[in-house]
Amino acid sequence: GDVYKRQNGETVREPWRYVDTQKDQVTYRGRLIRPEKPVYILLNKPKNTLCTVRDERGRRTVLDLLEGAPPVRLYPVGRLDRNTTGILLLTNDGELTKKLLHPSSKVPRTYRATTIKPISPADVERLLRGIPLPDGVAQADEAYLEDPYTLVLTLHIGKKHIVRRMLEYLGYKLKSL
């Protein structure tokens, strides 16, 4: 149906009307609509935790870990695989989320990958040159060995399972990420 709201005393029927949240007052069905204050939470995501709002199979999600968080709808910015650990941002700030995730932003992501067998320096060079994957070439912005089994890799690509797929292409199985 049509959208009806009152903006500063005027009835508005079009859903695209610009609202200045600092000046305008918007009511819907007699109730004043107030924008939520932005909330930002950095979470050190443990293993066996999903980066989703809810899971139909009842598995633990990042939101299950947020006891005591403000009562706003929070969403994870990006994803980490269920068994990947690391820093994850959760927020209700849609603008920031778009900026961070849009490919044009080229926001770097740094990973620490530990493999079962030692990583050769030649393969580190191959990661820097680019790995041909079915969905395109995946190239590391930076890559270096912390020790023979631990690779630190920086990418601006946010594709699904990208680090795992790059290393599997080179014949490595991950112990942790």
Coordinates of N, CA, C and O in Angstrom, one line a residue:
G1 N 0.8 -1.2 0.0 CA 0.0 0.0 0.0 C 0.9 1.2 0.0 O 2.1 1.2 0.0
D2 N 0.2 2.4 0.0 CA 0.8 3.7 0.0 C 1.5 3.9 1.4 O 1.0 3.4 2.4
V3 N 2.5 4.7 1.3 CA 3.2 5.1 2.6 C 2.7 6.4 3.0 O 2.6 7.4 2.2
Y4 N 2.2 6.5 4.2 CA 1.6 7.8 4.7 C 2.4 8.1 6.0 O 2.5 7.3 6.9
K5 N 3.0 9.2 6.0 CA 3.7 9.7 7.2 C 3.6 11.2 7.3 O 3.3 11.9 6.3
R6 N 3.7 11.7 8.4 CA 3.7 13.2 8.6 C 5.1 13.7 8.8 O 5.8 13.1 9.7
Q7 N 5.5 14.7 8.0 CA 6.8 15.3 8.2 C 6.6 16.7 8.5 O 6.2 17.5 7.6
N8 N 6.9 17.1 9.7 CA 6.8 18.5 10.1 C 5.4 19.0 9.8 O 5.1 20.1 9.4
G9 N 4.4 18.2 10.1 CA 3.0 18.5 10.0 C 2.4 18.3 8.6 O 1.2 18.4 8.4
E10 N 3.2 17.9 7.6 CA 2.7 17.7 6.2 C 2.6 16.2 6.0 O 3.5 15.4 6.4
T11 N 1.5 15.8 5.4 CA 1.3 14.3 5.1 C 2.1 14.0 3.8 O 2.0 14.7 2.8
V12 N 2.9 13.0 3.9 CA 3.8 12.6 2.8 C 3.3 11.2 2.3 O 3.2 10.3 3.1
R13 N 3.1 11.1 1.0 CA 2.7 9.8 0.4 C 3.8 9.1 -0.3 O 3.8 7.9 -0.5
E14 N 4.8 9.8 -0.8 CA 5.9 9.2 -1.5 C 7.0 8.7 -0.6 O 7.4 9.4 0.4
P15 N 7.5 7.5 -0.8 CA 8.5 6.9 0.1 C 9.9 7.4 0.0 O 10.7 7.2 0.8
W16 N 10.2 8.3 -1.0 CA 11.5 8.7 -1.3 C 11.8 10.1 -0.7 O 12.9 10.6 -0.9
R17 N 11.0 10.7 0.1 CA 11.2 12.0 0.6 C 12.4 12.1 1.5 O 12.6 11.3 2.4
Y18 N 13.3 13.1 1.2 CA 14.5 13.3 2.0 C 14.1 13.8 3.4 O 13.3 14.7 3.6
V19 N 14.7 13.2 4.4 CA 14.5 13.6 5.8 C 15.8 14.0 6.4 O 16.8 13.3 6.4
D20 N 15.9 15.2 7.0 CA 17.0 15.7 7.7 C 16.8 15.3 9.2 O 16.0 15.9 9.8
T21 N 17.5 14.3 9.6 CA 17.3 13.8 11.0 C 17.6 14.8 12.1 O 17.2 14.6 13.2
Q22 N 18.4 15.9 11.7 CA 18.7 16.9 12.7 C 17.6 17.9 12.9 O 17.4 18.5 14.0
K23 N 16.8 18.1 11.8 CA 15.8 19.2 11.9 C 14.3 18.6 11.8 O 13.4 19.2 12.4
D24 N 14.1 17.6 10.9 CA 12.7 17.2 10.6 C 12.2 16.3 11.7 O 13.0 15.5 12.3
Q25 N 10.9 16.3 11.9 CA 10.2 15.4 12.8 C 9.3 14.6 11.9 O 8.5 15.1 11.2
V26 N 9.4 13.3 12.1 CA 8.6 12.3 11.3 C 7.8 11.5 12.2 O 8.3 10.9 13.2
T27 N 6.4 11.4 11.9 CA 5.6 10.5 12.7 C 5.0 9.5 11.7 O 4.7 9.8 10.6
Y28 N 4.7 8.3 12.3 CA 4.1 7.3 11.5 C 3.0 6.7 12.4 O 3.4 6.2 13.6
R29 N 1.8 6.7 12.0 CA 0.7 6.2 12.8 C 0.7 6.8 14.2 O 0.5 6.2 15.2
G30 N 0.9 8.1 14.2 CA 0.9 8.9 15.5 C 2.1 8.8 16.3 O 2.2 9.4 17.4
R31 N 3.1 8.0 16.0 CA 4.3 7.8 16.8 C 5.5 8.5 16.1 O 5.7 8.4 15.0
L32 N 6.2 9.3 17.0 CA 7.4 10.0 16.5 C 8.5 8.9 16.2 O 8.8 8.0 17.0
I33 N 9.1 9.0 15.0 CA 10.2 8.1 14.6 C 11.5 8.8 14.9 O 11.7 10.0 14.4
R34 N 12.3 8.2 15.6 CA 13.7 8.7 16.0 C 14.7 7.8 15.4 O 14.6 6.6 15.6
P35 N 15.7 8.4 14.7 CA 16.8 7.5 14.3 C 17.6 7.0 15.4 O 17.8 7.6 16.5
E36 N 18.1 5.7 15.3 CA 18.9 5.1 16.3 C 20.2 5.8 16.4 O 20.8 6.2 15.4
K37 N 20.8 5.9 17.6 CA 22.2 6.3 17.7 C 23.1 5.2 17.1 O 22.8 4.0 17.3
P38 N 24.1 5.6 16.4 CA 25.0 4.6 15.9 C 25.7 3.8 17.0 O 26.2 4.4 17.9
V39 N 25.8 2.5 16.8 CA 26.5 1.6 17.7 C 27.6 0.9 16.9 O 27.3 0.4 15.8
Y40 N 28.8 0.8 17.5 CA 29.9 0.1 16.9 C 30.5 -0.9 17.9 O 30.9 -0.4 19.0
I41 N 30.6 -2.1 17.6 CA 31.2 -3.1 18.5 C 32.2 -3.9 17.7 O 32.0 -4.4 16.6
L42 N 33.4 -4.0 18.2 CA 34.5 -4.8 17.7 C 34.5 -6.1 18.5 O 34.6 -6.1 19.7
L43 N 34.4 -7.2 17.8 CA 34.3 -8.5 18.4 C 35.4 -9.4 18.0 O 35.7 -9.5 16.8
N44 N 36.1 -10.0 18.9 CA 37.1 -11.0 18.5 C 36.3 -12.4 18.3 O 36.1 -13.1 19.3
K45 N 36.0 -12.7 17.1 CA 35.1 -13.8 16.8 C 35.8 -15.1 17.1 O 36.9 -15.4 16.5
P46 N 35.2 -16.0 17.9 CA 35.9 -17.3 18.1 C 35.5 -18.3 17.0 O 34.6 -18.0 16.2
K47 N 36.1 -19.5 17.1 CA 35.8 -20.5 16.1 C 34.4 -21.0 16.4 O 33.8 -20.8 17.5
N48 N 33.8 -21.7 15.4 CA 32.5 -22.3 15.5 C 31.4 -21.3 15.8 O 30.4 -21.5 16.6
T49 N 31.5 -20.1 15.3 CA 30.5 -19.0 15.4 C 30.2 -18.5 14.0 O 31.2 -18.2 13.3
L50 N 29.0 -18.4 13.7 CA 28.5 -17.9 12.4 C 28.4 -16.4 12.4 O 28.0 -15.7 13.3
C51 N 28.8 -15.8 11.2 CA 28.7 -14.3 11.0 C 27.3 -14.1 10.4 O 27.2 -13.7 9.2
T52 N 26.3 -14.3 11.1 CA 24.9 -14.1 10.6 C 24.1 -13.6 11.8 O 24.4 -13.8 13.0
V53 N 22.9 -13.1 11.5 CA 22.0 -12.5 12.5 C 21.3 -13.7 13.2 O 21.2 -13.7 14.4
R54 N 20.9 -14.7 12.4 CA 20.3 -15.9 13.0 C 20.6 -17.1 12.2 O 20.8 -17.0 11.0
D55 N 20.5 -18.3 12.8 CA 20.7 -19.5 12.0 C 19.6 -20.5 12.2 O 19.2 -20.7 13.4
E56 N 19.0 -20.9 11.1 CA 17.8 -21.8 11.2 C 18.1 -23.1 11.8 O 17.2 -23.8 12.3
R57 N 19.4 -23.5 11.9 CA 19.8 -24.8 12.5 C 20.2 -24.6 14.0 O 20.6 -25.6 14.6
G58 N 20.1 -23.4 14.5 CA 20.3 -23.2 15.9 C 21.8 -23.1 16.3 O 22.1 -23.2 17.5
R59 N 22.7 -23.0 15.3 CA 24.1 -22.9 15.7 C 24.4 -21.5 16.2 O 23.7 -20.5 16.0
R60 N 25.5 -21.4 17.0 CA 25.9 -20.1 17.6 C 26.2 -19.1 16.6 O 27.0 -19.3 15.7
T61 N 25.7 -17.8 16.8 CA 26.0 -16.7 15.9 C 26.8 -15.6 16.7 O 26.8 -15.7 17.9
V62 N 27.3 -14.7 16.0 CA 28.0 -13.6 16.7 C 27.1 -12.8 17.5 O 27.5 -12.3 18.6
L63 N 25.8 -12.7 17.2 CA 24.9 -12.0 18.0 C 24.6 -12.7 19.3 O 24.3 -12.0 20.3
D64 N 24.8 -14.0 19.4 CA 24.6 -14.7 20.6 C 25.7 -14.3 21.7 O 25.5 -14.5 22.8
L65 N 26.8 -13.7 21.2 CA 27.9 -13.4 22.1 C 27.8 -12.0 22.7 O 28.6 -11.6 23.5
L66 N 26.7 -11.2 22.2 CA 26.7 -9.8 22.6 C 25.8 -9.5 23.8 O 25.0 -8.6 23.8
E67 N 26.0 -10.3 24.8 CA 25.2 -10.0 26.1 C 25.5 -8.6 26.6 O 26.7 -8.2 26.7
G68 N 24.5 -7.8 26.9 CA 24.7 -6.5 27.4 C 24.9 -5.4 26.4 O 25.1 -4.3 26.7
A69 N 24.8 -5.8 25.1 CA 24.9 -4.8 24.0 C 23.7 -3.9 24.0 O 22.6 -4.3 24.5
P70 N 23.8 -2.6 23.5 CA 22.6 -1.8 23.4 C 21.5 -2.5 22.6 O 21.7 -3.2 21.7
P71 N 20.2 -2.1 23.0 CA 19.1 -2.8 22.3 C 18.8 -2.2 20.9 O 17.7 -1.6 20.7
V72 N 19.7 -2.4 20.0 CA 19.5 -2.0 18.6 C 19.8 -3.2 17.7 O 20.4 -4.1 18.1
R73 N 19.3 -3.1 16.5 CA 19.6 -4.2 15.5 C 21.0 -4.0 15.0 O 21.3 -3.1 14.3
L74 N 21.8 -5.0 15.3 CA 23.2 -4.9 14.9 C 23.4 -6.0 13.8 O 22.8 -7.0 13.8
Y75 N 24.3 -5.6 12.8 CA 24.7 -6.5 11.7 C 26.2 -6.6 11.6 O 26.9 -5.6 11.8
P76 N 26.7 -7.8 11.3 CA 28.1 -8.0 11.1 C 28.5 -7.3 9.7 O 27.8 -7.4 8.8
V77 N 29.6 -6.6 9.7 CA 30.1 -6.0 8.5 C 31.1 -7.0 7.9 O 32.2 -7.3 8.4
G78 N 30.6 -7.6 6.8 CA 31.3 -8.7 6.2 C 31.2 -10.0 6.9 O 30.3 -10.1 7.8
R79 N 32.0 -10.9 6.5 CA 31.8 -12.3 7.0 C 33.2 -12.9 7.3 O 34.1 -12.6 6.6
L80 N 33.2 -13.7 8.3 CA 34.4 -14.6 8.5 C 33.8 -16.0 8.6 O 32.7 -16.2 9.1
D81 N 34.5 -16.9 7.9 CA 34.0 -18.3 7.9 C 33.7 -18.8 9.4 O 34.3 -18.3 10.3
R82 N 32.9 -19.8 9.5 CA 32.5 -20.3 10.9 C 33.7 -20.6 11.7 O 33.8 -20.3 12.9
N83 N 34.8 -21.2 11.1 CA 36.0 -21.6 11.8 C 37.1 -20.6 11.8 O 38.2 -20.9 12.3
T84 N 36.8 -19.5 11.2 CA 37.9 -18.4 11.2 C 37.7 -17.5 12.4 O 36.6 -17.1 12.7
T85 N 38.8 -17.2 13.0 CA 38.7 -16.3 14.2 C 39.2 -14.9 13.8 O 39.9 -14.8 12.8
G86 N 38.9 -13.9 14.6 CA 39.4 -12.6 14.3 C 38.5 -11.5 14.6 O 37.4 -11.7 15.1
I87 N 38.9 -10.3 14.3 CA 38.2 -9.1 14.6 C 37.1 -8.9 13.6 O 37.3 -8.9 12.4
L88 N 35.9 -8.6 14.1 CA 34.7 -8.4 13.3 C 34.0 -7.2 13.8 O 33.8 -7.0 15.0
L89 N 33.5 -6.3 12.9 CA 32.8 -5.1 13.3 C 31.3 -5.4 13.2 O 30.9 -6.0 12.2
L90 N 30.5 -5.1 14.3 CA 29.1 -5.2 14.2 C 28.5 -3.8 14.5 O 29.0 -3.0 15.3
T91 N 27.5 -3.4 13.7 CA 27.0 -2.0 13.8 C 25.6 -1.9 13.2 O 25.1 -2.8 12.5
N92 N 24.9 -0.8 13.5 CA 23.7 -0.5 12.9 C 23.8 0.7 11.9 O 22.9 1.2 11.5
D93 N 25.1 1.0 11.6 CA 25.4 2.1 10.7 C 25.5 1.6 9.3 O 26.5 1.1 8.9
G94 N 24.4 1.7 8.6 CA 24.3 1.2 7.2 C 25.3 1.9 6.2 O 25.8 1.3 5.4
E95 N 25.4 3.2 6.4 CA 26.3 4.0 5.6 C 27.8 3.5 5.7 O 28.4 3.3 4.7
L96 N 28.2 3.3 6.9 CA 29.6 2.9 7.1 C 29.7 1.5 6.6 O 30.8 1.2 5.9
T97 N 28.7 0.6 6.8 CA 28.8 -0.8 6.2 C 29.0 -0.7 4.7 O 29.8 -1.4 4.2
K98 N 28.2 0.1 4.0 CA 28.3 0.2 2.6 C 29.7 0.7 2.2 O 30.3 0.1 1.2
K99 N 30.2 1.7 2.8 CA 31.5 2.2 2.5 C 32.6 1.1 2.7 O 33.5 1.0 1.9
L100 N 32.5 0.4 3.8 CA 33.6 -0.6 4.0 C 33.5 -1.8 3.1 O 34.5 -2.4 2.7
L101 N 32.3 -2.2 2.7 CA 32.1 -3.4 1.9 C 32.2 -3.2 0.4 O 32.4 -4.1 -0.4
H102 N 31.9 -2.0 -0.1 CA 31.8 -1.7 -1.5 C 33.2 -1.9 -2.1 O 34.2 -1.4 -1.6
P103 N 33.3 -2.7 -3.2 CA 34.6 -3.0 -3.9 C 35.4 -1.7 -4.2 O 36.6 -1.8 -4.2
S104 N 34.7 -0.6 -4.5 CA 35.5 0.6 -4.9 C 36.2 1.2 -3.7 O 37.2 1.9 -3.9
S105 N 35.9 0.8 -2.5 CA 36.6 1.3 -1.3 C 37.9 0.7 -1.2 O 38.8 1.2 -0.6
K106 N 38.1 -0.6 -1.7 CA 39.3 -1.3 -1.6 C 39.9 -1.3 -0.2 O 41.1 -1.1 0.1
V107 N 39.0 -1.6 0.8 CA 39.5 -1.7 2.2 C 40.3 -2.9 2.4 O 39.9 -4.0 2.1
P108 N 41.5 -2.8 2.9 CA 42.4 -4.0 3.1 C 41.9 -4.8 4.3 O 41.5 -4.3 5.3
R109 N 42.1 -6.1 4.1 CA 41.8 -7.1 5.2 C 43.1 -7.9 5.4 O 43.6 -8.5 4.4
T110 N 43.5 -8.1 6.6 CA 44.7 -8.8 6.9 C 44.4 -10.1 7.6 O 43.6 -10.1 8.5
Y111 N 45.0 -11.2 7.1 CA 44.7 -12.5 7.6 C 46.0 -13.2 8.1 O 47.1 -12.9 7.5
R112 N 45.9 -14.0 9.1 CA 47.1 -14.8 9.5 C 46.6 -16.3 9.3 O 45.7 -16.8 10.0
A113 N 47.3 -16.9 8.3 CA 46.9 -18.3 8.0 C 48.0 -19.3 8.4 O 49.2 -19.0 8.1
T114 N 47.6 -20.3 9.1 CA 48.6 -21.3 9.6 C 48.3 -22.6 8.8 O 47.1 -23.0 8.8
T115 N 49.3 -23.2 8.2 CA 49.1 -24.3 7.3 C 49.7 -25.6 8.0 O 50.4 -25.5 8.9
I116 N 49.3 -26.7 7.4 CA 49.8 -28.0 8.0 C 51.2 -28.3 7.5 O 52.0 -28.8 8.3
K117 N 51.5 -27.9 6.3 CA 52.9 -28.1 5.8 C 53.5 -26.7 5.6 O 52.8 -25.7 5.5
P118 N 54.9 -26.6 5.7 CA 55.5 -25.3 5.5 C 55.2 -24.7 4.2 O 55.0 -25.4 3.1
I119 N 55.2 -23.4 4.2 CA 54.9 -22.6 3.0 C 56.2 -22.2 2.3 O 57.1 -21.6 3.0
S120 N 56.3 -22.4 1.0 CA 57.6 -22.0 0.4 C 57.6 -20.5 0.0 O 56.5 -20.0 -0.3
P121 N 58.8 -19.9 0.1 CA 58.9 -18.5 -0.4 C 58.4 -18.3 -1.8 O 57.8 -17.2 -2.1
A122 N 58.6 -19.3 -2.7 CA 58.1 -19.2 -4.0 C 56.6 -19.1 -4.1 O 56.1 -18.3 -4.9
D123 N 55.9 -19.8 -3.2 CA 54.4 -19.7 -3.2 C 54.0 -18.3 -2.7 O 52.9 -17.8 -3.1
V124 N 54.7 -17.7 -1.8 CA 54.4 -16.4 -1.3 C 54.5 -15.4 -2.5 O 53.6 -14.6 -2.6
E125 N 55.5 -15.6 -3.3 CA 55.6 -14.7 -4.5 C 54.4 -15.0 -5.5 O 53.9 -14.0 -6.1
R126 N 54.0 -16.2 -5.6 CA 52.8 -16.5 -6.5 C 51.6 -15.8 -5.9 O 50.8 -15.3 -6.7
L127 N 51.4 -15.8 -4.6 CA 50.3 -15.1 -4.0 C 50.3 -13.6 -4.4 O 49.3 -13.0 -4.7
L128 N 51.5 -13.0 -4.4 CA 51.7 -11.6 -4.7 C 51.4 -11.3 -6.2 O 51.0 -10.2 -6.6
R129 N 51.8 -12.3 -7.1 CA 51.5 -12.2 -8.5 C 50.1 -12.4 -8.9 O 49.6 -11.8 -9.9
G130 N 49.4 -13.2 -8.1 CA 48.0 -13.5 -8.4 C 47.7 -15.0 -8.7 O 48.5 -15.7 -9.3
I131 N 46.6 -15.5 -8.1 CA 46.2 -16.9 -8.2 C 44.9 -16.9 -9.1 O 43.9 -16.3 -8.8
P132 N 45.0 -17.7 -10.2 CA 43.8 -17.8 -11.1 C 42.7 -18.7 -10.4 O 43.0 -19.9 -10.2
L133 N 41.6 -18.1 -10.1 CA 40.5 -18.9 -9.5 C 39.3 -18.8 -10.4 O 39.3 -17.9 -11.3
P134 N 38.3 -19.7 -10.3 CA 37.2 -19.7 -11.2 C 36.4 -18.3 -11.3 O 35.9 -18.0 -12.4
D135 N 36.4 -17.5 -10.2 CA 35.8 -16.2 -10.3 C 36.7 -15.1 -10.5 O 36.4 -13.9 -10.2
G136 N 37.9 -15.3 -11.0 CA 38.9 -14.3 -11.4 C 40.2 -14.5 -10.6 O 40.3 -15.3 -9.8
V137 N 41.1 -13.6 -11.0 CA 42.5 -13.7 -10.4 C 42.4 -13.0 -9.0 O 41.9 -11.9 -8.8
A138 N 42.9 -13.8 -8.0 CA 43.0 -13.2 -6.6 C 44.4 -12.9 -6.3 O 45.3 -13.8 -6.3
Q139 N 44.7 -11.6 -6.1 CA 46.1 -11.2 -5.8 C 46.2 -10.6 -4.4 O 45.4 -9.8 -4.0
A140 N 47.3 -11.0 -3.7 CA 47.6 -10.4 -2.4 C 48.2 -9.0 -2.6 O 49.0 -8.8 -3.5
D141 N 47.8 -8.1 -1.7 CA 48.4 -6.8 -1.7 C 49.8 -6.9 -1.0 O 50.7 -6.2 -1.4
E142 N 49.8 -7.7 0.1 CA 51.0 -7.9 0.8 C 51.0 -9.4 1.3 O 49.9 -9.9 1.5
A143 N 52.1 -10.0 1.4 CA 52.2 -11.4 1.9 C 53.6 -11.6 2.4 O 54.6 -11.2 1.8
Y144 N 53.7 -12.2 3.6 CA 55.1 -12.5 4.2 C 54.9 -13.7 5.1 O 53.8 -13.9 5.7
L145 N 56.0 -14.4 5.3 CA 56.0 -15.5 6.3 C 56.4 -15.0 7.6 O 57.4 -14.4 7.8
E146 N 55.6 -15.4 8.6 CA 55.9 -15.1 10.0 C 56.8 -16.2 10.6 O 57.7 -15.9 11.4
D147 N 56.5 -17.4 10.1 CA 57.4 -18.6 10.4 C 57.0 -19.5 9.2 O 56.2 -19.2 8.4
P148 N 57.7 -20.7 9.1 CA 57.5 -21.5 7.9 C 56.1 -22.0 7.7 O 55.7 -22.3 6.6
Y149 N 55.2 -22.0 8.8 CA 53.9 -22.5 8.7 C 52.8 -21.3 8.7 O 51.6 -21.6 8.6
T150 N 53.3 -20.1 9.0 CA 52.3 -19.0 9.2 C 52.6 -17.9 8.2 O 53.6 -17.3 8.1
L151 N 51.5 -17.6 7.4 CA 51.5 -16.6 6.4 C 50.6 -15.4 6.8 O 49.5 -15.6 7.3
V152 N 51.2 -14.2 6.7 CA 50.3 -13.0 6.9 C 50.1 -12.4 5.6 O 51.0 -12.2 4.8
L153 N 48.8 -12.3 5.3 CA 48.3 -11.9 3.9 C 47.3 -10.8 4.0 O 46.4 -10.8 4.8
T154 N 47.6 -9.8 3.2 CA 46.6 -8.6 3.1 C 46.0 -8.6 1.7 O 46.7 -8.6 0.7
L155 N 44.7 -8.5 1.7 CA 43.9 -8.4 0.5 C 42.9 -7.3 0.6 O 42.5 -6.9 1.7
H156 N 42.5 -6.8 -0.6 CA 41.3 -5.9 -0.6 C 40.1 -6.6 -1.2 O 39.1 -6.0 -1.3
I157 N 40.3 -7.9 -1.5 CA 39.2 -8.7 -2.1 C 38.4 -9.2 -1.0 O 38.9 -9.8 0.0
G158 N 37.0 -9.2 -1.1 CA 36.2 -9.7 0.0 C 35.4 -10.9 -0.5 O 34.3 -11.2 0.1
K159 N 35.9 -11.7 -1.4 CA 35.2 -12.9 -1.9 C 35.1 -14.0 -0.9 O 36.0 -14.1 -0.1
K160 N 34.1 -14.8 -1.0 CA 33.9 -15.9 -0.1 C 35.0 -16.9 -0.1 O 35.5 -17.4 -1.1
H161 N 35.5 -17.3 1.1 CA 36.6 -18.3 1.3 C 37.8 -17.9 0.5 O 38.6 -18.8 0.2
I162 N 38.1 -16.7 0.3 CA 39.2 -16.3 -0.7 C 40.6 -16.8 -0.2 O 41.3 -17.3 -1.0
V163 N 40.9 -16.6 1.1 CA 42.3 -17.0 1.5 C 42.4 -18.5 1.4 O 43.4 -19.1 0.9
R164 N 41.4 -19.2 1.9 CA 41.3 -20.7 1.9 C 41.5 -21.2 0.4 O 42.3 -22.1 0.1
R165 N 40.7 -20.6 -0.5 CA 40.8 -21.0 -1.9 C 42.2 -20.7 -2.5 O 42.7 -21.5 -3.3
M166 N 42.8 -19.6 -2.2 CA 44.1 -19.2 -2.8 C 45.1 -20.2 -2.3 O 45.9 -20.7 -3.1
L167 N 45.1 -20.6 -1.0 CA 46.1 -21.5 -0.5 C 45.8 -22.9 -0.9 O 46.8 -23.7 -1.2
E168 N 44.6 -23.3 -1.1 CA 44.3 -24.7 -1.6 C 44.7 -24.8 -3.0 O 45.2 -25.9 -3.4
Y169 N 44.6 -23.8 -3.8 CA 45.1 -23.8 -5.2 C 46.6 -24.1 -5.2 O 47.1 -24.8 -6.1
L170 N 47.3 -23.6 -4.2 CA 48.8 -23.9 -4.1 C 49.1 -25.2 -3.4 O 50.3 -25.5 -3.3
G171 N 48.1 -25.9 -3.0 CA 48.3 -27.2 -2.4 C 48.4 -27.2 -0.8 O 49.0 -28.2 -0.3
Y172 N 48.0 -26.1 -0.2 CA 48.1 -26.1 1.3 C 46.7 -26.3 1.9 O 45.7 -25.8 1.4
K173 N 46.7 -26.9 3.0 CA 45.5 -27.1 3.8 C 45.7 -26.3 5.1 O 46.7 -26.3 5.7
L174 N 44.6 -25.5 5.4 CA 44.7 -24.6 6.6 C 44.5 -25.3 7.9 O 43.6 -26.2 8.0
K175 N 45.3 -25.0 8.9 CA 45.2 -25.4 10.3 C 44.3 -24.4 11.0 O 43.4 -24.7 11.8
S176 N 44.6 -23.1 10.8 CA 43.8 -22.0 11.4 C 43.9 -20.8 10.5 O 44.8 -20.6 9.7
L177 N 42.9 -19.9 10.6 CA 42.8 -18.7 9.9 C 42.3 -17.6 10.8 O 41.3 -17.8 11.4

